[in-house]
Amino acid sequence: MKRTKNEKTEDVKRWFLRETGRLWPLALGSLSLRRGPCIREHCSACASGQGHASWALSGRQGRRRVSLYVPQEVVPEVRQAVEQGRQLQELMREAGQRYLASLKRARGLGREFRRKAGKR
């Protein structure tokens, strides 16, 4: 649904539910490739400084920073989930703006509270 000037709150809800319905799988955080040493004493990869590669999904759980190991074979799916998580965040931002605009229109509060760009 295209955004219209006279969009109602129910229109925003229908748009949001339709758009979010296609976003699965979802994940918040970042996917990164890490290189680090192993526990073996005479490892040639560690001795050369190359280390061992592993993928991790990092994010927050409350105030704590968490990092989860991601097996190589599921990296593409996790990468897609992270991208779709970002898309969901963007949809939520847009939904909030559209919802507020529709509430203001419904109450006749649209124009008099609008600020010009750059004015504070």
XYZ file of N, CA and C in Angstrom:
360
model
N 0.846 -1.180 0.000
C 0.000 0.000 0.000
C 0.883 1.232 0.000
N 0.554 2.131 -0.873
C 1.286 3.381 -0.932
C 0.808 4.305 0.174
N 1.715 5.081 0.678
C 1.372 6.045 1.716
C 0.509 7.136 1.092
N -0.634 7.411 1.728
C -1.518 8.456 1.228
C -1.575 9.595 2.223
N -1.991 10.729 1.731
C -2.048 11.912 2.579
C -3.130 11.775 3.659
N -4.175 11.018 3.367
C -5.283 10.872 4.314
C -5.317 9.497 4.960
N -4.163 8.913 5.186
C -4.050 7.579 5.761
C -4.606 7.558 7.187
N -5.400 6.542 7.483
C -5.966 6.379 8.826
C -5.101 5.398 9.631
N -5.284 5.379 10.948
C -4.472 4.498 11.790
C -4.657 3.034 11.405
N -5.865 2.629 11.038
C -6.106 1.243 10.613
C -5.371 0.926 9.315
N -5.239 1.925 8.435
C -4.474 1.736 7.192
C -3.013 1.478 7.516
N -2.485 2.228 8.484
C -1.087 2.053 8.893
C -0.894 0.648 9.473
N -1.836 0.224 10.302
C -1.754 -1.105 10.909
C -1.746 -2.199 9.844
N -2.678 -2.114 8.885
C -2.734 -3.120 7.813
C -1.434 -3.140 7.013
N -0.916 -1.954 6.678
C 0.348 -1.857 5.937
C 1.480 -2.511 6.717
N 1.589 -2.177 8.012
C 2.675 -2.699 8.839
C 2.601 -4.222 8.961
N 1.432 -4.753 9.225
C 1.281 -6.211 9.373
C 1.581 -6.941 8.067
N 1.183 -6.359 6.950
C 1.474 -6.982 5.656
C 2.983 -6.976 5.384
N 3.636 -5.846 5.631
C 5.072 -5.726 5.374
C 5.898 -6.620 6.306
N 5.520 -6.688 7.580
C 6.298 -7.491 8.530
C 6.044 -8.980 8.353
N 4.911 -9.349 7.785
C 4.587 -10.754 7.578
C 5.582 -11.483 6.682
N 6.252 -10.756 5.817
C 7.213 -11.386 4.895
C 8.618 -11.456 5.481
N 8.827 -10.870 6.656
C 10.169 -10.820 7.240
C 10.407 -11.968 8.220
N 10.803 -13.068 7.704
C 11.236 -14.185 8.550
C 12.297 -14.935 7.796
N 13.366 -15.299 8.393
C 13.766 -15.214 9.801
C 14.235 -13.806 10.183
N 14.266 -13.557 11.501
C 14.678 -12.265 12.042
C 15.756 -12.445 13.099
N 16.682 -11.502 13.130
C 17.689 -11.468 14.202
C 18.159 -10.030 14.360
N 18.447 -9.644 15.581
C 19.060 -8.345 15.852
C 20.507 -8.577 16.243
N 21.363 -7.687 15.813
C 22.775 -7.798 16.149
C 23.628 -7.704 14.912
N 24.843 -8.195 15.027
C 25.739 -8.178 13.876
C 26.451 -9.518 13.762
N 26.674 -9.907 12.534
C 27.359 -11.157 12.229
C 28.782 -10.808 11.832
N 29.750 -11.454 12.481
C 31.143 -11.133 12.158
C 32.011 -12.386 12.137
N 33.034 -12.310 11.299
C 34.018 -13.372 11.214
C 35.162 -13.014 12.149
N 35.472 -13.912 13.045
C 36.546 -13.671 14.012
C 37.688 -14.641 13.751
N 38.868 -14.222 14.108
C 40.042 -15.093 14.035
C 40.699 -15.085 15.409
N 40.965 -16.277 15.909
C 41.577 -16.363 17.228
C 42.382 -17.635 17.391
N 43.141 -17.701 18.454
C 43.969 -18.884 18.709
C 43.129 -20.042 19.240
N 43.697 -21.233 19.126
C 43.036 -22.413 19.673
C 43.761 -22.822 20.970
N 43.438 -23.994 21.484
C 44.030 -24.436 22.752
C 45.213 -25.386 22.561
N 45.490 -25.780 21.311
C 46.608 -26.702 21.066
C 47.951 -25.984 21.239
N 48.903 -26.660 21.796
C 50.202 -26.047 22.104
C 51.037 -25.698 20.875
N 51.119 -26.561 19.907
C 51.999 -26.339 18.762
C 51.203 -26.233 17.462
N 50.197 -25.415 17.439
C 49.343 -25.250 16.262
C 50.055 -24.327 15.264
N 50.226 -24.805 14.039
C 50.938 -24.005 13.031
C 50.136 -22.769 12.621
N 48.813 -22.872 12.571
C 47.993 -21.708 12.211
C 48.116 -20.612 13.264
N 48.126 -20.998 14.525
C 48.261 -20.015 15.601
C 49.680 -19.434 15.633
N 50.673 -20.293 15.429
C 52.068 -19.845 15.443
C 52.340 -18.858 14.310
N 51.679 -19.030 13.171
C 51.883 -18.123 12.031
C 51.134 -16.801 12.209
N 50.265 -16.733 13.203
C 49.474 -15.522 13.430
C 48.149 -15.527 12.688
N 47.930 -16.549 11.875
C 46.690 -16.638 11.095
C 45.492 -16.913 12.002
N 45.628 -17.778 12.961
C 44.540 -18.124 13.867
C 43.479 -18.973 13.193
N 42.370 -19.148 13.855
C 41.266 -19.967 13.373
C 40.035 -19.085 13.221
N 39.364 -19.209 12.081
C 38.191 -18.390 11.792
C 36.933 -19.025 12.373
N 36.071 -18.175 12.908
C 34.747 -18.610 13.353
C 33.799 -17.427 13.258
N 32.531 -17.734 13.038
C 31.507 -16.705 12.924
C 30.804 -16.513 14.253
N 30.380 -15.273 14.528
C 29.662 -14.979 15.767
C 28.538 -13.980 15.494
N 27.435 -14.169 16.173
C 26.323 -13.218 16.173
C 26.419 -12.462 17.490
N 26.632 -11.156 17.402
C 26.797 -10.328 18.603
C 25.617 -9.388 18.747
N 25.255 -9.129 19.974
C 24.156 -8.211 20.249
C 24.053 -7.942 21.734
N 22.915 -7.449 22.143
C 22.684 -7.130 23.549
C 21.515 -7.941 24.092
N 21.657 -8.306 25.347
C 20.575 -8.952 26.082
C 20.431 -8.136 27.358
N 19.464 -7.237 27.345
C 19.378 -6.265 28.433
C 20.568 -5.327 28.325
N 21.328 -5.180 29.400
C 22.524 -4.330 29.392
C 23.784 -5.085 28.999
N 23.682 -6.412 28.980
C 24.862 -7.243 28.698
C 25.078 -7.428 27.207
N 26.321 -7.413 26.813
C 26.717 -7.715 25.433
C 26.910 -9.230 25.351
N 26.287 -9.852 24.356
C 26.409 -11.304 24.202
C 26.912 -11.627 22.805
N 27.582 -12.751 22.698
C 28.111 -13.214 21.428
C 27.858 -14.712 21.338
N 27.260 -15.143 20.240
C 26.918 -16.549 20.059
C 27.676 -17.115 18.866
N 28.211 -18.297 19.014
C 28.904 -18.979 17.926
C 27.903 -19.343 16.837
N 28.281 -19.121 15.571
C 27.436 -19.463 14.425
C 28.199 -20.464 13.561
N 27.699 -21.684 13.435
C 28.380 -22.667 12.572
C 28.412 -22.182 11.121
N 29.479 -22.478 10.422
C 29.688 -22.044 9.037
C 28.495 -22.374 8.141
N 27.900 -23.541 8.311
C 26.825 -23.961 7.408
C 25.531 -23.172 7.568
N 25.354 -22.438 8.647
C 24.125 -21.636 8.813
C 24.384 -20.134 8.658
N 25.599 -19.747 8.318
C 25.936 -18.322 8.154
C 25.005 -17.624 7.151
N 24.713 -18.201 5.970
C 23.822 -17.494 5.033
C 22.436 -17.189 5.617
N 21.869 -18.152 6.351
C 20.547 -17.931 6.959
C 20.612 -16.867 8.049
N 21.659 -16.891 8.848
C 21.801 -15.890 9.922
C 22.038 -14.502 9.318
N 22.824 -14.445 8.251
C 23.061 -13.167 7.565
C 21.733 -12.584 7.071
N 20.878 -13.433 6.477
C 19.563 -12.988 6.010
C 18.701 -12.518 7.188
N 18.744 -13.244 8.302
C 17.959 -12.870 9.477
C 18.384 -11.512 10.017
N 19.682 -11.245 10.039
C 20.193 -9.951 10.521
C 19.733 -8.834 9.583
N 19.828 -9.049 8.285
C 19.387 -8.039 7.309
C 17.896 -7.759 7.461
N 17.110 -8.805 7.627
C 15.673 -8.624 7.791
C 15.338 -7.995 9.138
N 16.165 -8.227 10.149
C 15.991 -7.535 11.424
C 16.181 -6.037 11.261
N 17.136 -5.643 10.440
C 17.358 -4.213 10.155
C 16.172 -3.641 9.381
N 15.638 -4.424 8.457
C 14.466 -3.977 7.702
C 13.274 -3.783 8.635
N 13.116 -4.679 9.614
C 12.028 -4.547 10.587
C 12.179 -3.271 11.405
N 13.403 -2.968 11.828
C 13.630 -1.734 12.577
C 13.240 -0.516 11.743
N 13.571 -0.530 10.465
C 13.222 0.584 9.581
C 11.700 0.674 9.405
N 11.028 -0.464 9.261
C 9.569 -0.463 9.161
C 8.932 0.088 10.433
N 9.496 -0.249 11.589
C 8.960 0.259 12.854
C 9.108 1.778 12.936
N 10.255 2.288 12.472
C 10.462 3.737 12.470
C 9.420 4.407 11.572
N 9.253 3.876 10.364
C 8.284 4.452 9.436
C 6.862 4.325 9.959
N 6.533 3.176 10.557
C 5.191 2.967 11.101
C 4.882 3.983 12.195
N 5.854 4.264 13.038
C 5.644 5.254 14.096
C 5.342 6.630 13.536
N 6.060 7.027 12.516
C 5.831 8.334 11.892
C 4.467 8.387 11.214
N 4.129 7.325 10.484
C 2.840 7.291 9.788
C 1.677 7.246 10.775
N 1.847 6.488 11.858
C 0.799 6.385 12.873
C 0.565 7.742 13.534
N 1.641 8.411 13.910
C 1.504 9.728 14.536
C 0.826 10.710 13.588
N 1.228 10.701 12.329
C 0.613 11.600 11.344
C -0.884 11.323 11.220
N -1.268 10.045 11.228
C -2.692 9.714 11.101
C -3.469 10.133 12.350
N -2.866 10.001 13.529
C -3.530 10.453 14.761
C -3.733 11.964 14.746
N -2.722 12.697 14.326
C -2.834 14.157 14.265
C -3.923 14.583 13.282
N -3.962 13.925 12.105
C -4.989 14.251 11.117
C -6.379 13.979 11.672
N -6.536 12.843 12.360
C -7.843 12.460 12.902
C -8.342 13.467 13.936
N -7.427 14.135 14.602
C -7.795 15.105 15.642
C -7.673 16.554 15.155
N -7.341 16.712 13.887
C -7.224 18.053 13.329
C -6.010 18.818 13.833
N -4.941 18.103 14.157
C -3.741 18.746 14.723
C -2.573 18.778 13.750
N -2.811 18.602 12.486
C -1.727 18.458 11.524
C -0.838 19.663 11.319
N -1.366 20.752 10.808
C -0.523 21.827 10.302
C 0.034 22.755 11.368
N -0.727 23.110 12.365
C -0.255 24.138 13.293
C 0.939 23.718 14.148
N 1.216 22.409 14.255
C 2.333 21.952 15.066
C 3.539 21.574 14.235
N 3.443 21.691 12.930
C 4.553 21.329 12.060
C 5.625 22.417 12.096
N 6.889 21.992 12.221
C 8.002 22.932 12.206
C 8.636 22.947 10.832
N 9.213 24.074 10.496
C 9.951 24.147 9.247
C 11.304 23.493 9.453
N 11.837 22.893 8.405
C 13.156 22.229 8.483
C 14.205 23.232 8.919
N 15.032 22.819 9.854
C 16.143 23.666 10.314
C 15.793 24.595 11.440
N 14.506 24.816 11.728
C 14.106 25.704 12.831
C 14.008 24.933 14.117
N 14.437 25.505 15.200
C 14.358 24.863 16.520
C 13.737 25.780 17.508
